[in-house]
Tab-separated table of C-alpha atoms in Angstrom:
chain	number	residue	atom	x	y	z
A	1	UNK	CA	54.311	158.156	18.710
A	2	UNK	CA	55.666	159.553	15.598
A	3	UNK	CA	58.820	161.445	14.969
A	4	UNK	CA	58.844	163.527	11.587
A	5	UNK	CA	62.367	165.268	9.914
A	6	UNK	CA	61.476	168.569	7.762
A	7	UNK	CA	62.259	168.396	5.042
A	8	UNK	CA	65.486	170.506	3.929
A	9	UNK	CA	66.292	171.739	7.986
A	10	UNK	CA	66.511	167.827	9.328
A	11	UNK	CA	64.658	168.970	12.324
A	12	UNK	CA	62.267	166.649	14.441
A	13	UNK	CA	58.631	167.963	14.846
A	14	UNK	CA	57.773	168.307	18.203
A	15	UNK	CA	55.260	166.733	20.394
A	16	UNK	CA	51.187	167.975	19.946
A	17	UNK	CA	49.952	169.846	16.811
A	18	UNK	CA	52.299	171.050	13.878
A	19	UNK	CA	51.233	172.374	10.798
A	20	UNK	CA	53.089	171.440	7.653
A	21	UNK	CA	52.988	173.833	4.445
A	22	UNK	CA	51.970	172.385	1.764
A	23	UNK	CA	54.264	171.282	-1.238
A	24	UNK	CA	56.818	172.819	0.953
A	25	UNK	CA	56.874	170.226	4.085
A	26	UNK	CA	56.421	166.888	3.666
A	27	UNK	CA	57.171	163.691	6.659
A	28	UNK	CA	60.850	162.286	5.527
A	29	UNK	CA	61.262	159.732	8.561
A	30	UNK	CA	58.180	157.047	10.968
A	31	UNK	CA	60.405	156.173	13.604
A	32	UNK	CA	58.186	153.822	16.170
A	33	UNK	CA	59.437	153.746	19.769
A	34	UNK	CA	58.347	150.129	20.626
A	35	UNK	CA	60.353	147.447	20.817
A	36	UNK	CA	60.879	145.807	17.770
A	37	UNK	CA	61.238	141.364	16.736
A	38	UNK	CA	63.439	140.686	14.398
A	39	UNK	CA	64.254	137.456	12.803
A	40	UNK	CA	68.213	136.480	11.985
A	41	UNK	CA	67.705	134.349	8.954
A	42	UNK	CA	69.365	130.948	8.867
A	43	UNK	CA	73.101	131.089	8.353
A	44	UNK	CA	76.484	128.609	8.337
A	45	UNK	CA	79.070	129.224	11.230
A	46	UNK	CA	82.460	127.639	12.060
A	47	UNK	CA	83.139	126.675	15.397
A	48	UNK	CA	86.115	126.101	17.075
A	49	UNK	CA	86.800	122.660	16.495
A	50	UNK	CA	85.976	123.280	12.438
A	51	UNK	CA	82.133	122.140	12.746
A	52	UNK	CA	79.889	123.877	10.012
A	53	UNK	CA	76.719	124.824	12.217
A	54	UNK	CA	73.463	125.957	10.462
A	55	UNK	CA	72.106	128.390	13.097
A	56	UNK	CA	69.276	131.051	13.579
A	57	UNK	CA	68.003	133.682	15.763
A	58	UNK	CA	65.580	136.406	16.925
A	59	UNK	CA	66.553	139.616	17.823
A	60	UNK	CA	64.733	142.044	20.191
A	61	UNK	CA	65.267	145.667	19.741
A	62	UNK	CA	64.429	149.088	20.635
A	63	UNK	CA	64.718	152.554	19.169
A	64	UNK	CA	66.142	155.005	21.691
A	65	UNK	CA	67.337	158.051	19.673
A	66	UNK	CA	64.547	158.731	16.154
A	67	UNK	CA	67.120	161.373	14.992
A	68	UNK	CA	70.174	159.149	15.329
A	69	UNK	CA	67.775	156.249	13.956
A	70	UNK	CA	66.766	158.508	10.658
A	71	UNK	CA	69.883	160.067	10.388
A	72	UNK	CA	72.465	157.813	11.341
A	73	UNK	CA	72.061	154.945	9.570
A	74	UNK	CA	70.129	154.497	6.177
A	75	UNK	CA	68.232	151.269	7.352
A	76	UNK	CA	68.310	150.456	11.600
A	77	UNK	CA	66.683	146.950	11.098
A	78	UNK	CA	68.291	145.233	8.214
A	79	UNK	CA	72.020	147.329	9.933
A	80	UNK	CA	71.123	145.522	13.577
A	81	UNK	CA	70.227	142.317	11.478
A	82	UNK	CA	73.198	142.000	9.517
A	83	UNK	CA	75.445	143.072	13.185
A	84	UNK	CA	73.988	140.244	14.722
A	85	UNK	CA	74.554	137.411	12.018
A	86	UNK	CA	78.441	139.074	12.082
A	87	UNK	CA	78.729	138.624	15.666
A	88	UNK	CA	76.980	135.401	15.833
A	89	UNK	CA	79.886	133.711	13.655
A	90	UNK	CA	82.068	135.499	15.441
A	91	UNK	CA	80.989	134.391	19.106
A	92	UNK	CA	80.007	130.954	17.629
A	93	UNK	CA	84.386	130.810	16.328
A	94	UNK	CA	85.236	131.094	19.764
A	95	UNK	CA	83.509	128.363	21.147
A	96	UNK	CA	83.508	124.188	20.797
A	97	UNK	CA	80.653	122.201	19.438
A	98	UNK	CA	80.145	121.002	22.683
A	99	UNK	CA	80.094	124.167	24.421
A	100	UNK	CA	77.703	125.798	21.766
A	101	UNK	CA	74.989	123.504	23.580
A	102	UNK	CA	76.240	124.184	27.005
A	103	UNK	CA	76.635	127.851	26.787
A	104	UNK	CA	73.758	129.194	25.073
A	105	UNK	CA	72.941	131.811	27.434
A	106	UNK	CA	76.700	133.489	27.926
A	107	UNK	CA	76.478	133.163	23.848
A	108	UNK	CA	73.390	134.981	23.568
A	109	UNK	CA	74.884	137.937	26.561
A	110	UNK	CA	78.194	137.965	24.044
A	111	UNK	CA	75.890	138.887	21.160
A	112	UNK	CA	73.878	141.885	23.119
A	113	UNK	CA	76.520	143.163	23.913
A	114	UNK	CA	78.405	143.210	20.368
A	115	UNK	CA	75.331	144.373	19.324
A	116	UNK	CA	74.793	147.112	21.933
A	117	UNK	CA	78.011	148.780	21.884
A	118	UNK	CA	78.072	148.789	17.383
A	119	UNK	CA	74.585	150.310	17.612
A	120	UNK	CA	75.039	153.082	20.052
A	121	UNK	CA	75.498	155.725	17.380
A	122	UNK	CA	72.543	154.525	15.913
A	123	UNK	CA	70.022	154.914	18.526
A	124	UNK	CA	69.086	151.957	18.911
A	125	UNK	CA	69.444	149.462	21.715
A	126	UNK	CA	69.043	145.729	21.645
A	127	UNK	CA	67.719	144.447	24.879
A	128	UNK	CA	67.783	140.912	24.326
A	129	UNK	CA	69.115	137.953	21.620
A	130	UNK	CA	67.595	134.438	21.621
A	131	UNK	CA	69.073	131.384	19.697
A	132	UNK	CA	66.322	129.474	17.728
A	133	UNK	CA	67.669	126.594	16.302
A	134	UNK	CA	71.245	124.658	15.652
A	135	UNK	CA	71.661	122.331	13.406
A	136	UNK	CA	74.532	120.287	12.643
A	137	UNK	CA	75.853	117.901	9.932
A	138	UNK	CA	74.576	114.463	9.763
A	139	UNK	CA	77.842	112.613	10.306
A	140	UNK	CA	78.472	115.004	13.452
A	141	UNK	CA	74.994	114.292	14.490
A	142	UNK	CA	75.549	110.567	13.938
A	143	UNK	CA	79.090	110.597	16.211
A	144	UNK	CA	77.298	112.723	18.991
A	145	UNK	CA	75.093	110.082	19.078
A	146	UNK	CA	77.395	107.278	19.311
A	147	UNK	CA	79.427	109.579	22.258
A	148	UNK	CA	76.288	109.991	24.192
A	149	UNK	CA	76.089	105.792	23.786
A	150	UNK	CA	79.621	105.104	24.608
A	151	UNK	CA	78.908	107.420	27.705
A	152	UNK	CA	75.991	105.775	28.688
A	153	UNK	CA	77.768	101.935	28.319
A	154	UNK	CA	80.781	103.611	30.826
A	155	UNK	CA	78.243	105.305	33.189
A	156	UNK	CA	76.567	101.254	32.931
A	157	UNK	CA	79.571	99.530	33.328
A	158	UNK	CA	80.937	101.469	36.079
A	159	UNK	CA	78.044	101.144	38.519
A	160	UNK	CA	77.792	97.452	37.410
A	161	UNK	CA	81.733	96.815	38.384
A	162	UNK	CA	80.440	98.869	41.778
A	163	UNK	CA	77.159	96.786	42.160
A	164	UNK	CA	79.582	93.643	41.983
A	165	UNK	CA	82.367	95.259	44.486
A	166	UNK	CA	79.705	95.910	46.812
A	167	UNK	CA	78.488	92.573	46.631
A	168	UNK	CA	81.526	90.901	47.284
A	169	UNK	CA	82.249	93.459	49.740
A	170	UNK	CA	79.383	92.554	51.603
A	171	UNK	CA	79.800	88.547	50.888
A	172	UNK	CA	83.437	88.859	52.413
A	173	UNK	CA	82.002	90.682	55.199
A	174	UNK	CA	79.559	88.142	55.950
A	175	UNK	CA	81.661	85.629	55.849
A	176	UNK	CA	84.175	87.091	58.468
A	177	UNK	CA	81.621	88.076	60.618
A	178	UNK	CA	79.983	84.178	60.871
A	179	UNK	CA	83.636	83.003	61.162
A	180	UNK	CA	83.869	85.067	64.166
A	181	UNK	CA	80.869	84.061	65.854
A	182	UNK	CA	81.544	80.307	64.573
A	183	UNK	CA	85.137	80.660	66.514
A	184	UNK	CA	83.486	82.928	69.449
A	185	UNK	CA	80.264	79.604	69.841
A	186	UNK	CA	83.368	77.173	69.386
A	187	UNK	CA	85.181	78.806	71.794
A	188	UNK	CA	82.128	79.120	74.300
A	189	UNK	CA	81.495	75.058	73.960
A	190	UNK	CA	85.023	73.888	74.499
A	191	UNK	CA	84.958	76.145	77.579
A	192	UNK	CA	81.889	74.633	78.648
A	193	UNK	CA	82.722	71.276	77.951
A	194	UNK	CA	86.140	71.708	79.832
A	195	UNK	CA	84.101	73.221	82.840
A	196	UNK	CA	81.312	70.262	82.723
A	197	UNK	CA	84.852	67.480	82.520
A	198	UNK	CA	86.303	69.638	85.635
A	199	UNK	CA	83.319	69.252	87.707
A	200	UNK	CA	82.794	65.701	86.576
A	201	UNK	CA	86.058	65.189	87.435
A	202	UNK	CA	85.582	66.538	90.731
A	203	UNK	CA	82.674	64.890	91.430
A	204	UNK	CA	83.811	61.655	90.904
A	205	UNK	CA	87.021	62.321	92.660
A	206	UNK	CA	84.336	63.791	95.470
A	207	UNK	CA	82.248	60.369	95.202
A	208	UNK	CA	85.606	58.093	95.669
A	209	UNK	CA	86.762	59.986	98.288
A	210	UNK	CA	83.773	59.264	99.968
A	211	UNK	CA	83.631	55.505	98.877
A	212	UNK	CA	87.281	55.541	100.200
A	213	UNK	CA	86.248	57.070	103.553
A	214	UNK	CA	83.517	54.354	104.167
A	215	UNK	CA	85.821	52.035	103.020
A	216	UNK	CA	88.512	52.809	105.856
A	217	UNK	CA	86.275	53.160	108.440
A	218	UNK	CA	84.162	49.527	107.210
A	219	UNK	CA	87.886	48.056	107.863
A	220	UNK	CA	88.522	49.097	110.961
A	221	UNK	CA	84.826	47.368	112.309
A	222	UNK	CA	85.108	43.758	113.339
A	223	UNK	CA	85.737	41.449	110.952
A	224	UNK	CA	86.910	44.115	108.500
A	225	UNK	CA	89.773	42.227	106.839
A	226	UNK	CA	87.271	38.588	106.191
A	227	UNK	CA	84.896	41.474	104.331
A	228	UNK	CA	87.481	42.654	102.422
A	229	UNK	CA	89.191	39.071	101.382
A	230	UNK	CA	85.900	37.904	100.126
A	231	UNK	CA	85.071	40.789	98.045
A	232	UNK	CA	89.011	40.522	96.681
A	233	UNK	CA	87.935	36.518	96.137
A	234	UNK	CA	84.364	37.875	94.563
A	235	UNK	CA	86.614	39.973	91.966
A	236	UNK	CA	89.230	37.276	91.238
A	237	UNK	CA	86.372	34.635	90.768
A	238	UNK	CA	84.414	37.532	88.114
A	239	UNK	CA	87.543	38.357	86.329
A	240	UNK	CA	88.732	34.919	86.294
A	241	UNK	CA	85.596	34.439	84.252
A	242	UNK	CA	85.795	37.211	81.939
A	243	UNK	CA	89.771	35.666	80.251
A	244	UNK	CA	89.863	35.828	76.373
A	245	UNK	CA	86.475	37.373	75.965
A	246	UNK	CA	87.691	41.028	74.771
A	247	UNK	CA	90.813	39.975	73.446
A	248	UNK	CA	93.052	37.237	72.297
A	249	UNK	CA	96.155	38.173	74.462
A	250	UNK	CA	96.022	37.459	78.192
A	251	UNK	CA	98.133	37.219	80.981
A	252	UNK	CA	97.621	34.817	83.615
A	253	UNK	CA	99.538	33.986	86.843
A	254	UNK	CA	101.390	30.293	86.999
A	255	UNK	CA	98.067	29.054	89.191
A	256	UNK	CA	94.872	30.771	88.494
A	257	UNK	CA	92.612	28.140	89.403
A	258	UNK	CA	94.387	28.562	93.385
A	259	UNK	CA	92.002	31.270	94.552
A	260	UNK	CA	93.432	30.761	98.151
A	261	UNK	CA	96.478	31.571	97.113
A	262	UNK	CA	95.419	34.678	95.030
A	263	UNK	CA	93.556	35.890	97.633
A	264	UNK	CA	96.557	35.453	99.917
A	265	UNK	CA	98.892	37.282	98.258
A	266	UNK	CA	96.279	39.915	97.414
A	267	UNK	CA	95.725	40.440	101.193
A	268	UNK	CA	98.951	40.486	101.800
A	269	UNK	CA	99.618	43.165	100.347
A	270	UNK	CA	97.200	44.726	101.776
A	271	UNK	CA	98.136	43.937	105.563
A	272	UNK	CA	101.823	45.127	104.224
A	273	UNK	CA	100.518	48.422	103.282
A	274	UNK	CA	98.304	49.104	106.308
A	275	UNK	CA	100.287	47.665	109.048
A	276	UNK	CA	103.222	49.835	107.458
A	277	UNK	CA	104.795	51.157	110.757
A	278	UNK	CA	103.489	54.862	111.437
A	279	UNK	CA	105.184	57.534	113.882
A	280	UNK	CA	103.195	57.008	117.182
A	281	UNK	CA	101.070	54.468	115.826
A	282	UNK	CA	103.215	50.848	116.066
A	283	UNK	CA	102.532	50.128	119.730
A	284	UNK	CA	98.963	50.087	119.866
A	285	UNK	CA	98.843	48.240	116.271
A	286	UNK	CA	101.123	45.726	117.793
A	287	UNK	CA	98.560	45.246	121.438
A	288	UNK	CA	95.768	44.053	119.267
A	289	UNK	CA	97.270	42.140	116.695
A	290	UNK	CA	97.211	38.528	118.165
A	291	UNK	CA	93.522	38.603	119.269
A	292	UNK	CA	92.333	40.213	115.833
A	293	UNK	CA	94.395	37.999	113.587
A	294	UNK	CA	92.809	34.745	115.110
A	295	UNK	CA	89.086	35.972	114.794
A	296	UNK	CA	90.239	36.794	111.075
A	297	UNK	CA	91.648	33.715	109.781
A	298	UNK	CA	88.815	31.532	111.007
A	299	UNK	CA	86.562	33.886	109.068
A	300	UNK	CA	88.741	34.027	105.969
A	301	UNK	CA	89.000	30.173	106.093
A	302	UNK	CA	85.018	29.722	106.261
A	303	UNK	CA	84.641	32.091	103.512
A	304	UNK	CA	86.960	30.665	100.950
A	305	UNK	CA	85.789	27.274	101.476
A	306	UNK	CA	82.161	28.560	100.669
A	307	UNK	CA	83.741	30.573	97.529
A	308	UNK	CA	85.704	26.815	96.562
A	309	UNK	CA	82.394	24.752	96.665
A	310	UNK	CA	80.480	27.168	94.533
């Protein structure tokens, strides 16, 4: 599509068929309505922390109004190309190195619009601006890459120093835990222990009980006391035997080889502990007495002489 100014009237042509007179009319102005690349040569900007950038651009365009476009300005493209390298410095003042790389996109809305509202008495729009390339000074380039380095170290050394507090997190947390259940198994043995001593305990209190009960009622058969002075004379003959074996230190009466008389005194004790007088009890102790204590001392008598001659 093709707009043409007469020349001498600035009028546009219209649309279809128009006849020019020779010599007389001749096409002034080619406006083309499609949109339009344009490429921002290379130039230096300052940013805001006073780093020289060496940046470039392409710029995408459109003419809206031909008339405004022929008339308005004496060339639309090299105009819009020398508004955007303006108001790329401009924008690019504003902003940090390190928000140059971060904010490419709100740069390149800044621009369009700069652009957009500069170029509206032109008749020409700019749809859309596109940052190509940014370069930056060697030494800058060299620092950046020691930050991202540094950066990299910290982001190492951090998760290392929380790799290691985990780890002793976890080691102190294993340890507690198998101290408890050391203390809680410790704790279960000594109570089993103390229950398995109780009911020893028990049952050998049970089992001499008993021994004690047979014991009584052997003693109160016939010849109960003879029984019970030869086992005493059995014991004193056995221990007798045993003096100075287990230990250097012993204590012996002023006649140990008189087994009679050990065996004597021995019993009575005995007879002085069982014929203890009892509440309702003396009378018929006292009834049988005479006849029992005869049958016993002939029996004791027989069995200490057999206990002497072995």
């Amino acid at each position: 599509m093709l707009a043409r100014a007469a020349r001498g009237t600035a009028a546009l042509l219209l649309r279809g068929l128009n006849i020019l007179i020779p010599v007389l009319d001749r096409i002034r102005y080619v406006q083309s309505l499609k949109e339009i690349v344009i490429n921002v040569p290379e130039q230096s900007a300052v940013t805001l922390d006073n780093v020289t950038l060496q940046i470039d651009g392409v710029l995408y365009l459109r003419i809206m109004d031909p008339y405004k476009a022929s008339y308005g300005v004496e060339d639309p493209e090299y105009a819009v190309t020398q508004l955007a390298q303006t108001t790329m410095r401009s924008e690019l003042g504003k902003l940090s190195l390190d928000r140059v790389f971060r904010e490419r996109e709100s740069l390149n809305a800044s621009i369009v619009d700069a652009i957009n509202q500069a170029a509206d008495c032109w008749g020409i729009r700019c749809l859309r601006y596109e940052i190509k390339d940014i370069h930056v000074p060697p030494r800058v380039k060299e620092s950046m890459q020691m930050q991202v380095e540094a950066e990299r170290r910290k982001r190492a050394t951090v998760l290392e120093s929380e790799g290691t507090r985990e780890s002793a997190i976890n080691v102190a947390e294993g340890k507690k835990q198998a101290q408890i259940l050391a203390s809680e198994a410790e704790k279960a043995e000594q109570i089993n222990q103390a229950a398995g001593e109780a009911s020893a305990v028990l049952a050998k209190a049970k089992a001499k009980a008993e021994a004690i009960r047979i014991l009584a009622a052997a003693l109160t058969q016939h010849n109960g006391d003879a029984a019970a002075s030869l086992t005493v004379a059995e014991q004193y003959v056995s221990a007798f035997s045993k003096l100075a074996k287990d230990s250097n230190t012993i204590l012996l009466p002023s006649n140990p080889g008189d087994v009679t008389s050990m065996v004597a005194q021995a019993m009575g004790v005995y007879g002085a502990l069982t014929k203890a007088p009892m509440p309702g009890a003396q009378d018929s102790v006292s009834s049988g007495s005479s006849r029992d204590d005869q049958g016993t001392d002939a029996s004791l008598d027989e069995e200490l002489d057999r206990v002497k001659l072995s």
